Amino acid sequence: LRKFESEVAHHFGKEDAVFCVSGGMAQSIALMIHSETNKTNIEKLGDYCPSFACHPTSHVTLHENNAYSELLKMEAMILGLEGSENYDPESLKVKGCFGMEPLRLSQVQKMFHAYDERENPDSSSEKFMLSYPNKVPLGKTHVSTIMLELPHREIGGKLTPWEEVEGISCLCQDRGVRFHCDGARIFEASVGYG
């Protein structure tokens, strides 16, 4: 197993890699590491709730029974939905979600814009975003990580355009927010991106 991990790390130009038996385990580890990395920032913010942002079809919200909330005490900010207070992962599983678009740079920008407006008492920007599952307003959260699945499995393997992946990465770097790309289907994504 260590040989396999070493080969994968070398392939991606990393100093090390770890094999996880499930995507849920890998995502939870990534969220925990990224949240801990930002813990100093969170402690400065006092009562702000640790959170991450993701697409409505992220497998951590659809298939992991809110483990991030129960185990990590984190909230999910759902991007790409108007009226996130109505987010219902169960209905997505039943009705399907193939008509949805992948996570887009504009959706991440919109969240950060609303986050910046939280200090403005006249702003209604933050009111459109509530976390899942506990419906915490965006202004009361601290987003440590943006999670991106490549490709988006639940919407038929659609990919966020590569230039937007790079744009999200740059935006996250500027904001001091971690950018986590789910690698479960990394080789499928590489074919899709050419």
Short mmCIF file of C-alpha atoms in Angstrom, two decimals:
data_model
loop_
_atom_site.label_atom_id
_atom_site.label_comp_id
_atom_site.label_asym_id
_atom_site.label_seq_id
_atom_site.Cartn_x
_atom_site.Cartn_y
_atom_site.Cartn_z
CA LEU A 1 0.00 0.00 0.00
CA ARG A 2 2.84 2.44 0.82
CA LYS A 3 4.36 1.72 -2.58
CA PHE A 4 1.03 2.55 -4.27
CA GLU A 5 0.68 5.77 -2.22
CA SER A 6 4.23 6.74 -3.15
CA GLU A 7 3.57 6.14 -6.86
CA VAL A 8 0.40 8.25 -6.74
CA ALA A 9 2.20 11.05 -4.88
CA HIS A 10 5.00 11.01 -7.45
CA HIS A 11 2.49 11.03 -10.35
CA PHE A 12 0.88 14.20 -8.98
CA GLY A 13 4.11 15.90 -7.92
CA LYS A 14 3.36 15.66 -4.20
CA GLU A 15 5.65 14.58 -1.42
CA ASP A 16 3.17 12.04 -0.03
CA ALA A 17 -0.29 10.53 -0.49
CA VAL A 18 -2.68 8.53 1.65
CA PHE A 19 -5.12 5.87 0.50
CA CYS A 20 -8.62 6.19 1.99
CA VAL A 21 -11.13 3.37 1.86
CA SER A 22 -13.99 5.72 0.99
CA GLY A 23 -14.62 9.14 -0.47
CA GLY A 24 -16.50 10.11 2.68
CA MET A 25 -13.44 9.35 4.77
CA ALA A 26 -11.20 11.33 2.42
CA GLN A 27 -13.55 14.34 2.36
CA SER A 28 -13.89 14.34 6.16
CA ILE A 29 -10.12 14.22 6.58
CA ALA A 30 -9.67 17.08 4.10
CA LEU A 31 -12.35 19.19 5.79
CA MET A 32 -10.86 18.57 9.21
CA ILE A 33 -7.34 19.46 8.07
CA HIS A 34 -8.48 22.60 6.26
CA SER A 35 -10.65 23.68 9.18
CA GLU A 36 -7.79 23.13 11.65
CA THR A 37 -5.43 25.07 9.38
CA ASN A 38 -7.84 28.01 9.63
CA LYS A 39 -8.50 27.52 13.37
CA THR A 40 -6.55 30.65 14.31
CA ASN A 41 -8.82 32.68 12.05
CA ILE A 42 -11.91 30.98 13.48
CA GLU A 43 -10.83 31.68 17.07
CA LYS A 44 -10.47 35.36 16.20
CA LEU A 45 -14.05 35.34 14.89
CA GLY A 46 -15.55 34.14 18.17
CA ASP A 47 -19.03 32.66 17.67
CA TYR A 48 -18.76 32.13 13.93
CA CYS A 49 -19.65 28.63 12.81
CA PRO A 50 -16.98 26.62 10.92
CA SER A 51 -18.20 25.77 7.43
CA PHE A 52 -17.28 24.80 3.89
CA ALA A 53 -18.93 25.55 0.55
CA CYS A 54 -19.91 23.01 -2.08
CA HIS A 55 -22.20 22.20 -4.99
CA PRO A 56 -25.74 21.00 -4.12
CA THR A 57 -24.83 17.51 -5.37
CA SER A 58 -21.68 17.10 -3.31
CA HIS A 59 -21.60 13.55 -2.04
CA VAL A 60 -20.92 14.74 1.51
CA THR A 61 -24.36 16.37 1.55
CA LEU A 62 -26.19 13.71 -0.46
CA HIS A 63 -24.69 10.46 0.79
CA GLU A 64 -22.83 10.91 4.07
CA ASN A 65 -25.75 11.46 6.48
CA ASN A 66 -24.46 14.85 7.64
CA ALA A 67 -21.27 13.32 9.04
CA TYR A 68 -19.49 16.66 8.58
CA SER A 69 -22.04 18.24 10.92
CA GLU A 70 -22.19 15.44 13.47
CA LEU A 71 -18.48 14.59 13.61
CA LEU A 72 -16.72 17.80 12.57
CA LYS A 73 -19.31 20.33 13.81
CA MET A 74 -19.25 22.05 10.42
CA GLU A 75 -21.97 23.50 8.23
CA ALA A 76 -22.24 23.33 4.42
CA MET A 77 -22.88 26.48 2.41
CA ILE A 78 -24.65 25.24 -0.71
CA LEU A 79 -23.58 27.14 -3.83
CA GLY A 80 -25.54 27.49 -7.04
CA LEU A 81 -29.03 27.49 -5.55
CA GLU A 82 -31.28 30.47 -5.18
CA GLY A 83 -32.94 30.20 -1.82
CA SER A 84 -30.52 27.82 -0.11
CA GLU A 85 -32.95 27.73 2.82
CA ASN A 86 -34.97 25.27 0.70
CA TYR A 87 -32.06 22.89 0.06
CA ASP A 88 -33.29 19.32 0.40
CA PRO A 89 -30.78 16.62 -0.52
CA GLU A 90 -33.43 13.91 -0.24
CA SER A 91 -35.53 15.49 -3.00
CA LEU A 92 -32.43 15.71 -5.23
CA LYS A 93 -31.86 11.99 -4.75
CA VAL A 94 -35.50 11.21 -5.63
CA LYS A 95 -36.13 13.72 -8.44
CA GLY A 96 -32.64 13.65 -9.91
CA CYS A 97 -30.47 16.61 -10.75
CA PHE A 98 -29.11 16.06 -14.26
CA GLY A 99 -30.30 19.50 -15.41
CA MET A 100 -28.04 21.28 -12.93
CA GLU A 101 -24.86 22.96 -14.02
CA PRO A 102 -21.51 22.23 -12.34
CA LEU A 103 -20.04 24.53 -9.72
CA ARG A 104 -19.15 27.84 -11.38
CA LEU A 105 -16.73 30.63 -10.54
CA SER A 106 -19.62 33.12 -10.49
CA GLN A 107 -21.30 31.12 -7.71
CA VAL A 108 -18.16 31.26 -5.56
CA GLN A 109 -17.77 34.99 -6.29
CA LYS A 110 -21.41 35.56 -5.28
CA MET A 111 -20.84 33.82 -1.95
CA PHE A 112 -17.72 35.86 -1.20
CA HIS A 113 -19.53 39.08 -2.18
CA ALA A 114 -22.36 38.22 0.23
CA TYR A 115 -19.78 37.35 2.90
CA ASP A 116 -18.10 40.76 2.43
CA GLU A 117 -21.48 42.47 2.80
CA ARG A 118 -22.22 40.89 6.20
CA GLU A 119 -20.98 44.00 8.05
CA ASN A 120 -23.33 46.26 6.08
CA PRO A 121 -26.63 46.49 8.01
CA ASP A 122 -28.48 47.57 4.86
CA SER A 123 -27.33 44.59 2.84
CA SER A 124 -29.61 41.68 2.09
CA SER A 125 -26.84 39.74 0.30
CA GLU A 126 -26.14 37.32 3.13
CA LYS A 127 -29.80 36.61 3.79
CA PHE A 128 -30.13 34.50 0.65
CA MET A 129 -27.63 31.94 1.94
CA LEU A 130 -28.27 29.65 4.86
CA SER A 131 -26.09 26.70 5.75
CA TYR A 132 -27.13 23.08 5.71
CA PRO A 133 -28.23 21.32 7.86
CA ASN A 134 -28.74 23.90 10.64
CA LYS A 135 -29.66 26.95 8.54
CA VAL A 136 -26.98 29.27 9.92
CA PRO A 137 -26.89 32.59 7.99
CA LEU A 138 -23.77 33.05 5.86
CA GLY A 139 -22.73 36.05 7.97
CA LYS A 140 -22.47 33.82 11.06
CA THR A 141 -20.21 31.26 9.41
CA HIS A 142 -16.52 31.04 8.61
CA VAL A 143 -15.94 29.25 5.30
CA SER A 144 -12.59 27.47 5.50
CA THR A 145 -12.84 25.37 2.33
CA ILE A 146 -14.42 25.31 -1.11
CA MET A 147 -14.99 21.71 -2.24
CA LEU A 148 -15.19 20.81 -5.92
CA GLU A 149 -15.97 17.39 -7.34
CA LEU A 150 -14.35 16.74 -10.71
CA PRO A 151 -16.37 15.56 -12.52
CA HIS A 152 -19.72 16.06 -10.80
CA ARG A 153 -20.97 12.50 -10.56
CA GLU A 154 -24.59 13.23 -9.71
CA ILE A 155 -25.15 15.52 -12.70
CA GLY A 156 -23.87 13.13 -15.33
CA GLY A 157 -20.14 13.79 -15.14
CA LYS A 158 -20.27 17.50 -16.01
CA LEU A 159 -17.08 19.45 -15.43
CA THR A 160 -16.52 22.98 -14.21
CA PRO A 161 -14.69 24.70 -17.11
CA TRP A 162 -10.94 24.48 -16.46
CA GLU A 163 -10.37 28.25 -16.63
CA GLU A 164 -13.02 28.58 -13.90
CA VAL A 165 -11.32 25.91 -11.77
CA GLU A 166 -8.17 28.04 -12.02
CA GLY A 167 -10.22 31.17 -11.22
CA ILE A 168 -11.73 29.55 -8.13
CA SER A 169 -8.25 28.48 -7.05
CA CYS A 170 -6.90 32.04 -7.40
CA LEU A 171 -9.91 33.51 -5.60
CA CYS A 172 -9.47 31.05 -2.74
CA GLN A 173 -5.75 31.87 -2.48
CA ASP A 174 -6.56 35.58 -2.33
CA ARG A 175 -9.12 34.93 0.42
CA GLY A 176 -7.05 32.52 2.50
CA VAL A 177 -9.63 29.79 1.89
CA ARG A 178 -8.58 26.23 1.08
CA PHE A 179 -9.62 24.79 -2.28
CA HIS A 180 -10.20 21.05 -2.22
CA CYS A 181 -10.74 19.13 -5.45
CA ASP A 182 -12.18 15.68 -4.90
CA GLY A 183 -9.87 13.23 -6.61
CA ALA A 184 -12.13 10.16 -6.70
CA ARG A 185 -12.61 10.51 -10.44
CA ILE A 186 -9.45 12.43 -11.24
CA PHE A 187 -8.55 10.30 -14.27
CA GLU A 188 -12.05 10.69 -15.74
CA ALA A 189 -11.68 14.45 -15.27
CA SER A 190 -8.32 14.44 -17.04
CA VAL A 191 -9.96 12.88 -20.09
CA GLY A 192 -12.75 15.46 -20.00
CA TYR A 193 -10.28 18.34 -19.85
CA GLY A 194 -8.16 16.88 -22.62
#
